[in-house]
Short mmCIF file of C-alpha atoms and ligand atoms in Angstrom, two decimals:
data_model
loop_
_atom_site.label_atom_id
_atom_site.label_comp_id
_atom_site.label_asym_id
_atom_site.label_seq_id
_atom_site.Cartn_x
_atom_site.Cartn_y
_atom_site.Cartn_z
CA MET A 14 8.23 -3.15 28.35
CA GLU A 15 6.06 -0.05 27.95
CA PRO A 16 4.38 0.42 24.56
CA GLY A 17 6.73 2.50 22.46
CA GLU A 18 9.94 1.23 24.05
CA GLY A 19 12.17 -0.98 21.98
CA ARG A 20 14.66 -0.87 19.17
CA LEU A 21 13.28 2.25 17.53
CA ASP A 22 14.44 5.58 18.94
CA VAL A 23 11.19 7.40 18.28
CA ALA A 24 12.47 10.75 19.59
CA ARG A 25 15.25 10.66 17.00
CA VAL A 26 12.82 9.45 14.32
CA ARG A 27 10.37 12.26 15.03
CA GLY A 28 13.14 14.80 14.64
CA LEU A 29 13.45 13.69 11.01
CA PHE A 30 9.91 14.87 10.14
CA PRO A 31 9.38 18.62 9.73
CA GLY A 32 5.65 18.03 9.22
CA LEU A 33 5.23 16.94 12.84
CA SER A 34 5.73 20.54 13.93
CA ASP A 35 2.08 21.25 13.04
CA GLY A 36 1.22 19.73 16.43
CA PHE A 37 -1.43 17.36 15.08
CA VAL A 38 -1.59 13.66 15.84
CA HIS A 39 -1.16 12.13 12.40
CA ALA A 40 -3.22 8.96 12.40
CA ASP A 41 -3.78 9.28 8.64
CA GLY A 42 -0.68 7.39 7.47
CA PRO A 43 -2.57 4.73 5.46
CA ALA A 44 -3.68 7.41 3.01
CA GLY A 45 -0.22 8.96 2.78
CA ALA A 46 2.63 9.28 5.27
CA LEU A 47 4.54 12.37 6.35
CA LEU A 48 7.81 13.13 4.59
CA PRO A 49 11.20 13.20 6.33
CA GLU A 50 13.48 16.16 5.64
CA SER A 51 15.90 13.86 3.79
CA VAL A 52 13.24 13.20 1.15
CA VAL A 53 12.35 16.87 0.86
CA LEU A 54 16.04 17.73 0.39
CA ALA A 55 16.60 14.98 -2.16
CA VAL A 56 13.68 16.25 -4.27
CA ALA A 57 14.87 19.85 -3.94
CA GLN A 58 18.45 18.92 -4.83
CA ALA A 59 17.29 17.15 -7.98
CA MET A 60 15.51 20.36 -8.98
CA ARG A 61 18.43 22.60 -8.08
CA VAL A 62 20.93 20.92 -10.39
CA PRO A 63 20.34 20.57 -14.13
CA VAL A 64 18.46 17.37 -14.89
CA ALA A 65 17.54 16.86 -18.54
CA ASP A 66 15.64 13.98 -20.12
CA ARG A 67 17.26 10.57 -20.50
CA GLY A 68 19.18 9.49 -23.57
CA GLY A 69 21.43 12.53 -24.17
CA VAL A 70 25.22 12.66 -24.30
CA PHE A 71 25.68 15.47 -21.76
CA PRO A 72 25.97 15.37 -17.95
CA SER A 73 22.47 16.56 -17.04
CA SER A 74 21.00 13.73 -19.13
CA ALA A 75 23.30 11.22 -17.45
CA ARG A 76 22.01 12.60 -14.14
CA ALA A 77 18.44 11.79 -15.20
CA GLU A 78 19.51 8.27 -16.13
CA GLY A 79 21.16 7.93 -12.73
CA LEU A 80 18.02 9.05 -10.88
CA VAL A 81 15.94 6.43 -12.67
CA ALA A 82 18.50 3.69 -12.05
CA SER A 83 18.81 4.63 -8.36
CA ALA A 84 15.04 4.60 -7.85
CA ARG A 85 14.74 1.17 -9.50
CA ALA A 86 17.55 -0.17 -7.28
CA ALA A 87 15.97 1.30 -4.15
CA VAL A 88 12.50 -0.15 -4.84
CA ALA A 89 14.09 -3.49 -5.72
CA ASP A 90 15.84 -3.50 -2.33
CA LEU A 91 12.61 -2.60 -0.58
CA VAL A 92 10.71 -5.59 -1.93
CA GLY A 93 13.45 -8.10 -2.70
CA GLY A 94 13.25 -7.73 -6.48
CA VAL A 95 15.79 -6.81 -9.14
CA PRO A 96 16.13 -3.29 -10.61
CA ALA A 97 15.43 -4.51 -14.16
CA GLY A 98 12.01 -5.69 -12.95
CA VAL A 99 10.94 -2.36 -11.41
CA VAL A 100 8.39 -0.46 -13.48
CA LEU A 101 7.93 3.12 -12.26
CA GLY A 102 4.81 5.19 -12.79
CA ALA A 103 2.55 7.95 -11.54
CA SER A 104 0.67 5.83 -9.01
CA MET A 105 -0.27 2.28 -8.19
CA THR A 106 -3.64 2.87 -9.85
CA ALA A 107 -2.12 4.15 -13.09
CA LEU A 108 0.33 1.25 -13.22
CA THR A 109 -2.34 -1.33 -12.44
CA TYR A 110 -4.43 -0.04 -15.36
CA THR A 111 -1.35 -0.37 -17.58
CA MET A 112 -0.73 -3.91 -16.37
CA ALA A 113 -4.40 -4.85 -16.66
CA ARG A 114 -4.58 -3.56 -20.25
CA THR A 115 -1.37 -5.39 -21.09
CA LEU A 116 -2.28 -8.71 -19.52
CA ALA A 117 -5.80 -8.53 -20.95
CA ARG A 118 -4.29 -8.63 -24.44
CA THR A 119 -3.38 -12.26 -23.66
CA TRP A 120 -6.86 -13.19 -22.35
CA ARG A 121 -9.47 -15.08 -24.38
CA PRO A 122 -13.26 -15.06 -23.95
CA GLY A 123 -14.19 -17.62 -21.29
CA ASP A 124 -10.93 -17.14 -19.39
CA GLU A 125 -11.34 -16.30 -15.72
CA ILE A 126 -9.81 -13.99 -13.15
CA VAL A 127 -10.19 -13.86 -9.36
CA VAL A 128 -10.40 -10.56 -7.49
CA SER A 129 -10.92 -10.09 -3.77
CA ARG A 130 -13.62 -8.24 -1.86
CA LEU A 131 -10.95 -7.15 0.66
CA ASP A 132 -9.02 -5.06 -1.82
CA HIS A 133 -8.69 -1.36 -2.48
CA ASP A 134 -10.61 -0.58 -5.67
CA ALA A 135 -7.31 0.02 -7.50
CA ASN A 136 -6.72 -3.75 -7.42
CA ILE A 137 -10.31 -4.60 -8.39
CA ARG A 138 -11.78 -2.19 -10.93
CA PRO A 139 -9.00 -2.25 -13.56
CA TRP A 140 -9.25 -6.07 -13.67
CA VAL A 141 -13.06 -6.14 -13.66
CA GLN A 142 -13.30 -3.52 -16.41
CA LEU A 143 -10.73 -5.22 -18.62
CA ALA A 144 -12.42 -8.57 -18.00
CA GLU A 145 -15.71 -7.08 -19.20
CA HIS A 146 -14.05 -5.78 -22.37
CA HIS A 147 -12.56 -9.20 -23.16
CA GLY A 148 -15.44 -11.51 -22.22
CA VAL A 149 -13.52 -12.83 -19.21
CA VAL A 150 -15.36 -14.27 -16.20
CA VAL A 151 -14.77 -12.49 -12.87
CA ARG A 152 -14.84 -14.59 -9.70
CA TRP A 153 -14.85 -13.02 -6.25
CA ALA A 154 -12.95 -14.12 -3.17
CA GLU A 155 -15.13 -13.14 -0.24
CA VAL A 156 -14.25 -11.65 3.12
CA ASP A 157 -15.41 -13.18 6.38
CA ILE A 158 -17.48 -10.21 7.52
CA GLU A 159 -17.04 -11.01 11.21
CA THR A 160 -13.25 -11.16 11.19
CA GLY A 161 -12.39 -9.17 8.07
CA GLU A 162 -10.19 -12.06 6.93
CA LEU A 163 -9.84 -13.38 3.40
CA PRO A 164 -9.86 -17.16 3.87
CA ALA A 165 -7.29 -18.90 1.67
CA TRP A 166 -9.30 -22.13 1.44
CA GLN A 167 -11.94 -20.55 -0.83
CA TYR A 168 -9.40 -20.28 -3.66
CA GLU A 169 -9.59 -24.08 -4.10
CA GLU A 170 -13.08 -23.55 -5.48
CA LEU A 171 -12.43 -20.25 -7.21
CA LEU A 172 -9.48 -21.43 -9.30
CA THR A 173 -9.98 -23.45 -12.47
CA ASP A 174 -7.81 -24.33 -15.43
CA ARG A 175 -9.19 -21.18 -17.10
CA THR A 176 -7.96 -18.83 -14.34
CA ARG A 177 -5.44 -16.39 -15.81
CA LEU A 178 -4.96 -14.01 -12.91
CA VAL A 179 -5.49 -13.71 -9.16
CA ALA A 180 -5.41 -10.14 -7.78
CA LEU A 181 -5.25 -9.66 -4.03
CA THR A 182 -3.84 -7.42 -1.38
CA ALA A 183 -0.95 -8.06 0.97
CA ALA A 184 -2.76 -5.85 3.51
CA SER A 185 -6.05 -3.97 3.56
CA SER A 186 -5.58 -0.25 4.21
CA ALA A 187 -9.14 -0.21 5.57
CA LEU A 188 -8.98 -3.00 8.16
CA GLY A 189 -5.28 -3.78 8.29
CA THR A 190 -5.98 -7.47 7.49
CA ARG A 191 -3.02 -9.35 6.04
CA PRO A 192 -4.21 -12.37 4.03
CA ASP A 193 -2.03 -15.44 3.60
CA VAL A 194 -0.77 -14.31 0.20
CA ALA A 195 1.87 -17.04 -0.08
CA ALA A 196 -0.70 -19.83 0.40
CA ILE A 197 -3.09 -18.26 -2.10
CA ALA A 198 -0.29 -17.64 -4.62
CA GLN A 199 0.81 -21.27 -4.35
CA ARG A 200 -2.71 -22.44 -5.22
CA ALA A 201 -2.95 -19.88 -8.03
CA HIS A 202 0.34 -20.99 -9.54
CA ALA A 203 -0.71 -24.64 -9.34
CA ALA A 204 -3.73 -23.64 -11.45
CA GLY A 205 -1.48 -21.82 -13.92
CA ALA A 206 -2.59 -18.29 -12.96
CA LEU A 207 -0.48 -15.19 -12.45
CA VAL A 208 -0.67 -13.38 -9.11
CA TYR A 209 -0.89 -9.58 -8.84
CA VAL A 210 -0.37 -8.37 -5.27
CA ASP A 211 -1.21 -4.92 -3.93
CA GLY A 212 1.62 -4.20 -1.49
CA VAL A 213 0.79 -0.50 -1.16
CA HIS A 214 -0.31 -0.59 2.47
CA ALA A 215 1.73 -3.62 3.56
CA ALA A 216 5.09 -2.19 2.50
CA ALA A 217 5.00 0.58 5.11
CA HIS A 218 4.80 -1.85 8.02
CA ALA A 219 6.95 -4.89 7.28
CA LEU A 220 9.69 -5.83 4.86
CA LEU A 221 8.08 -7.44 1.82
CA ASP A 222 9.72 -10.10 -0.29
CA VAL A 223 8.23 -10.53 -3.72
CA GLY A 224 9.56 -14.11 -3.97
CA ALA A 225 8.36 -15.21 -0.52
CA LEU A 226 4.91 -13.76 -1.24
CA GLY A 227 4.75 -15.67 -4.52
CA ALA A 228 3.78 -12.47 -6.30
CA ASP A 229 4.32 -12.35 -10.05
CA PHE A 230 3.62 -8.62 -9.78
CA LEU A 231 3.93 -6.58 -6.61
CA ALA A 232 2.58 -3.03 -6.66
CA VAL A 233 3.73 -0.36 -4.20
CA ALA A 234 3.43 3.42 -3.84
CA ALA A 235 6.13 5.52 -2.19
CA ASP A 236 3.78 8.06 -0.59
CA LYS A 237 2.72 5.32 1.85
CA TRP A 238 6.29 4.89 3.10
CA CYS A 239 7.39 8.51 3.48
CA GLY A 240 8.22 9.18 -0.17
CA PRO A 241 6.63 11.28 -2.90
CA HIS A 242 3.66 10.19 -5.00
CA VAL A 243 5.28 7.60 -7.27
CA GLY A 244 4.07 4.06 -7.89
CA ALA A 245 6.04 0.96 -8.83
CA VAL A 246 5.24 -2.55 -9.99
CA VAL A 247 7.92 -5.15 -9.42
CA ALA A 248 8.09 -8.35 -11.46
CA ASP A 249 10.58 -10.82 -12.86
CA PRO A 250 12.14 -9.10 -15.93
CA ALA A 251 11.68 -12.37 -17.85
CA LEU A 252 7.94 -12.17 -17.25
CA LEU A 253 7.84 -8.50 -18.26
CA ASP A 254 9.68 -9.48 -21.41
CA GLU A 255 6.76 -11.71 -22.44
CA LEU A 256 4.29 -8.81 -22.19
CA HIS A 257 3.65 -6.06 -24.68
CA PRO A 258 1.94 -2.91 -23.45
CA GLU A 259 0.59 -0.27 -25.77
CA LYS A 260 3.33 2.32 -26.14
CA LEU A 261 4.61 5.13 -28.32
CA ALA A 262 6.76 3.99 -31.25
CA PRO A 263 10.00 5.71 -30.11
CA VAL A 264 9.78 4.33 -26.55
CA PRO A 265 12.54 1.71 -26.13
CA ASP A 266 11.33 -1.87 -26.40
CA ARG A 267 13.51 -3.05 -23.50
CA VAL A 268 12.03 -3.85 -20.10
CA PRO A 269 11.08 -2.27 -17.81
CA ASP A 270 11.12 0.92 -19.94
CA ARG A 271 8.50 -0.30 -22.38
CA PHE A 272 5.89 -0.16 -19.60
CA GLU A 273 6.64 3.46 -18.73
CA SER A 274 4.88 6.16 -20.70
CA GLY A 275 6.11 9.72 -20.93
CA THR A 276 8.94 11.54 -19.19
CA PRO A 277 9.19 10.50 -15.54
CA PRO A 278 9.28 13.04 -12.66
CA PHE A 279 13.04 12.74 -12.07
CA GLU A 280 13.00 14.88 -8.92
CA LEU A 281 10.35 12.64 -7.36
CA LEU A 282 12.40 9.58 -8.23
CA ALA A 283 15.22 11.12 -6.18
CA GLY A 284 12.67 11.29 -3.35
CA VAL A 285 11.79 7.61 -3.79
CA THR A 286 15.42 6.62 -3.32
CA ALA A 287 15.69 8.90 -0.28
CA ALA A 288 12.53 7.37 1.21
CA VAL A 289 13.97 3.85 0.96
CA GLU A 290 17.18 5.15 2.57
CA HIS A 291 15.04 6.69 5.31
CA LEU A 292 13.39 3.33 6.04
CA ALA A 293 16.76 1.55 5.93
CA GLY A 294 18.15 3.96 8.51
CA LEU A 295 15.31 3.78 11.02
CA SER A 296 17.10 1.38 13.37
CA ASP A 297 20.37 2.53 14.92
CA GLN A 298 21.49 -1.09 14.78
CA ALA A 299 21.04 -1.47 11.02
CA THR A 300 24.26 -2.39 9.17
CA GLY A 301 25.32 -4.04 5.93
CA SER A 302 23.74 -3.79 2.49
CA ARG A 303 20.65 -1.64 2.05
CA ARG A 304 18.46 -4.76 1.96
CA GLU A 305 20.02 -5.92 5.23
CA ARG A 306 19.54 -2.50 6.80
CA LEU A 307 15.94 -2.55 5.62
CA ARG A 308 15.47 -5.96 7.21
CA THR A 309 16.75 -4.75 10.59
CA SER A 310 14.94 -1.43 10.44
CA MET A 311 11.59 -2.77 9.25
CA ALA A 312 11.72 -5.45 11.97
CA ALA A 313 12.19 -2.64 14.51
CA VAL A 314 9.33 -0.70 12.88
CA ALA A 315 7.03 -3.75 13.01
CA GLU A 316 7.85 -4.37 16.67
CA TYR A 317 7.41 -0.72 17.61
CA GLU A 318 4.17 -0.19 15.68
CA GLY A 319 2.83 -3.56 16.82
CA GLY A 320 3.31 -2.62 20.49
CA LEU A 321 1.54 0.69 20.09
CA PHE A 322 -1.20 -0.79 17.99
CA SER A 323 -2.14 -3.66 20.31
CA TRP A 324 -2.71 -1.06 23.01
CA LEU A 325 -4.81 1.13 20.70
CA ASP A 326 -6.77 -1.84 19.37
CA GLN A 327 -7.55 -3.27 22.81
CA ALA A 328 -8.54 0.11 24.20
CA MET A 329 -10.84 0.81 21.25
CA ARG A 330 -12.50 -2.59 21.51
CA ALA A 331 -13.09 -2.07 25.22
CA MET A 332 -15.23 1.03 24.55
CA ARG A 333 -18.91 0.17 24.53
CA HIS A 334 -19.87 2.97 22.12
CA VAL A 335 -17.19 1.96 19.57
CA GLN A 336 -17.34 -0.82 17.01
CA VAL A 337 -14.00 -1.81 15.51
CA LEU A 338 -14.54 -3.49 12.14
CA GLY A 339 -13.09 -6.99 11.84
CA SER A 340 -10.96 -8.96 14.26
CA ALA A 341 -8.27 -10.55 12.11
CA ALA A 342 -5.30 -12.01 13.98
CA ASP A 343 -2.67 -10.67 11.59
CA THR A 344 -2.99 -6.97 10.80
CA THR A 345 -0.97 -3.84 10.15
CA PRO A 346 -1.29 -1.09 12.80
CA THR A 347 -4.48 0.16 11.14
CA LEU A 348 -8.11 -0.12 12.16
CA SER A 349 -11.48 1.26 11.14
CA PHE A 350 -14.30 1.93 13.57
CA THR A 351 -17.77 3.35 13.87
CA ILE A 352 -19.57 4.98 16.77
CA ALA A 353 -23.25 4.23 17.28
CA GLY A 354 -25.34 7.31 16.59
CA MET A 355 -22.56 9.33 14.94
CA ARG A 356 -21.74 9.55 11.23
CA PRO A 357 -18.06 8.86 10.53
CA ARG A 358 -17.69 12.38 9.12
CA GLN A 359 -18.96 13.79 12.41
CA VAL A 360 -16.46 11.66 14.32
CA ALA A 361 -13.63 12.83 12.04
CA VAL A 362 -14.69 16.46 12.53
CA GLU A 363 -14.66 16.00 16.32
CA LEU A 364 -11.25 14.33 16.18
CA ALA A 365 -9.89 17.11 13.94
CA ARG A 366 -11.18 19.61 16.50
CA ARG A 367 -9.04 17.78 19.06
CA GLY A 368 -5.98 17.98 16.81
CA ILE A 369 -6.17 14.52 15.24
CA CYS A 370 -5.88 13.76 11.52
CA ALA A 371 -8.13 10.77 10.80
CA TRP A 372 -9.84 9.81 7.57
CA ASP A 373 -13.49 8.90 7.25
CA GLY A 374 -15.30 7.20 4.37
CA ASP A 375 -14.66 3.95 2.53
CA PHE A 376 -10.93 4.50 1.83
CA TYR A 377 -11.66 3.19 -1.70
CA ALA A 378 -12.41 -0.24 -0.21
CA ARG A 379 -15.89 0.19 -1.65
CA GLU A 380 -16.60 -3.52 -2.18
CA LEU A 381 -15.44 -4.38 1.35
CA PHE A 382 -17.47 -1.67 3.03
CA ASP A 383 -20.55 -2.61 0.97
CA ALA A 384 -20.09 -6.20 2.20
CA LEU A 385 -19.71 -4.99 5.79
CA GLY A 386 -22.83 -2.85 5.35
CA VAL A 387 -21.27 0.39 6.57
CA ASN A 388 -21.34 2.47 3.39
CA GLU A 389 -24.93 3.65 3.87
CA GLU A 390 -23.85 5.26 7.13
CA GLY A 391 -20.86 7.01 5.55
CA GLY A 392 -18.29 4.24 5.97
CA ALA A 393 -16.03 4.30 8.99
CA VAL A 394 -13.22 6.24 10.65
CA GLN A 395 -9.68 4.99 10.15
CA LEU A 396 -6.78 5.20 12.58
CA GLY A 397 -3.41 4.15 11.21
CA LEU A 398 -0.11 4.28 13.07
CA MET A 399 3.28 4.92 11.52
CA HIS A 400 6.79 4.72 12.92
CA TYR A 401 6.62 8.41 13.88
CA ASN A 402 3.60 8.01 16.17
CA THR A 403 4.15 7.76 19.92
CA ALA A 404 2.67 6.11 22.99
CA ASP A 405 1.53 9.56 24.19
CA GLU A 406 -0.32 10.04 20.93
CA VAL A 407 -2.00 6.66 21.26
CA GLY A 408 -3.09 7.60 24.78
CA TYR A 409 -4.50 10.85 23.40
CA LEU A 410 -6.28 9.01 20.56
CA VAL A 411 -7.87 6.63 23.04
CA ASP A 412 -8.98 9.44 25.40
CA SER A 413 -10.32 11.45 22.47
CA VAL A 414 -12.39 8.59 21.07
CA ALA A 415 -13.60 7.76 24.58
CA SER A 416 -14.87 11.32 24.95
CA LEU A 417 -17.04 11.20 21.81
CA ARG A 418 -20.77 10.76 22.28
CA PRO A 419 -23.67 11.32 19.93
CA ARG A 420 -25.23 14.75 20.47
C1 PLP B 18 -4.07 -0.55 -0.24
C2 PLP B 18 -4.00 0.47 -1.35
N1 PLP B 18 -3.92 0.05 -2.61
C3 PLP B 18 -3.86 0.89 -3.63
C4 PLP B 18 -3.89 2.25 -3.44
C5 PLP B 18 -3.82 3.16 -4.62
O1 PLP B 18 -2.56 3.75 -4.68
P1 PLP B 18 -2.28 5.01 -5.62
O2 PLP B 18 -2.87 6.19 -4.91
O3 PLP B 18 -0.80 5.06 -5.72
O4 PLP B 18 -2.94 4.76 -6.91
C6 PLP B 18 -3.99 2.76 -2.14
C7 PLP B 18 -4.07 4.20 -1.90
O5 PLP B 18 -4.43 4.67 -0.85
C8 PLP B 18 -4.05 1.83 -1.06
O6 PLP B 18 -4.16 2.24 0.22
#
């Protein structure tokens, strides 16, 4: 089978994305995906009709209530949770700060947490800062700098009976590495710790299951899977019920509402629901409940992206002037690379000149890129594939990178 052939009809899929008409090759998905027209329309429709705040006795208030309930149900389907355990918020970062502040209220001096060097800073800094405020010891899970993997075995030594929390990513948006979250979570639970998983990058490329991962909290952000900028943290409602965030007095005490501050962007929540529907409808063969359609469609996405990516990855590694960071066996269709003698910004400028959107820098994986020693040189260049990228585009990416040489 040629790369790109399979269960995903990419020509049909591309027709769903008005943004593709700019003619660029969008290899910048890990920082934010393009939006399908269905999401744009859903947001616009929620702004066209009257939508008031929640809690009123008139139809436009009921509409607001419905938009919140639909978004919770959609995110729950996406990650295998329940709607009552879906906390919605401005971004994964904002929600993780809320959760860190809330959990830290239960920590005692001398308690311990474990963060990972592989993670985006949004799943490191909130925990480290709150640990500092509460006299809590921070332990670091290290990355194998050759492979970019986060070995699970090290958690045996990192976990103690004082460990309260383990924070780690389901996939690095810098290297694509997917750690064995389930194995790490099992060890963490045996030590009595809670597990907070960053699913932001992972959720765009495979169907997540909060239970199978062993995540007590799973954080996602809709802009990474073709939705608007809205974050969500999914947990067992019974666990949320044990936690007490700082909140305004009139905010309802029920979960998950007590974790949500201020009036939500109702129109964007309509977009979140539409984005999950978009993912669920990606395979023509998807039938059944939305979770079942997501399972079929995300399997087709994973197969399609995986085929394209193995070609891209192999071609990049075969180029003598290119260094691809890491070599993990299990990754998303995302890689970061450097070119000897060229700053990543220069590479990104050259790629942009050739009509390619590619990010350069540290992608907020500051700790990881410090460990890999690439930050002094400006980080790396990232190429990330989404379900709307094509084999032709991968060929063009490969040719374009091959043509780059230091001046
Ligand atoms: C892996 C990962 N985690 C966390 C975040 C932060 O998400 P947000 O922008 O919603 O705060 C990002 C954003 O790019 C990310 O890629």
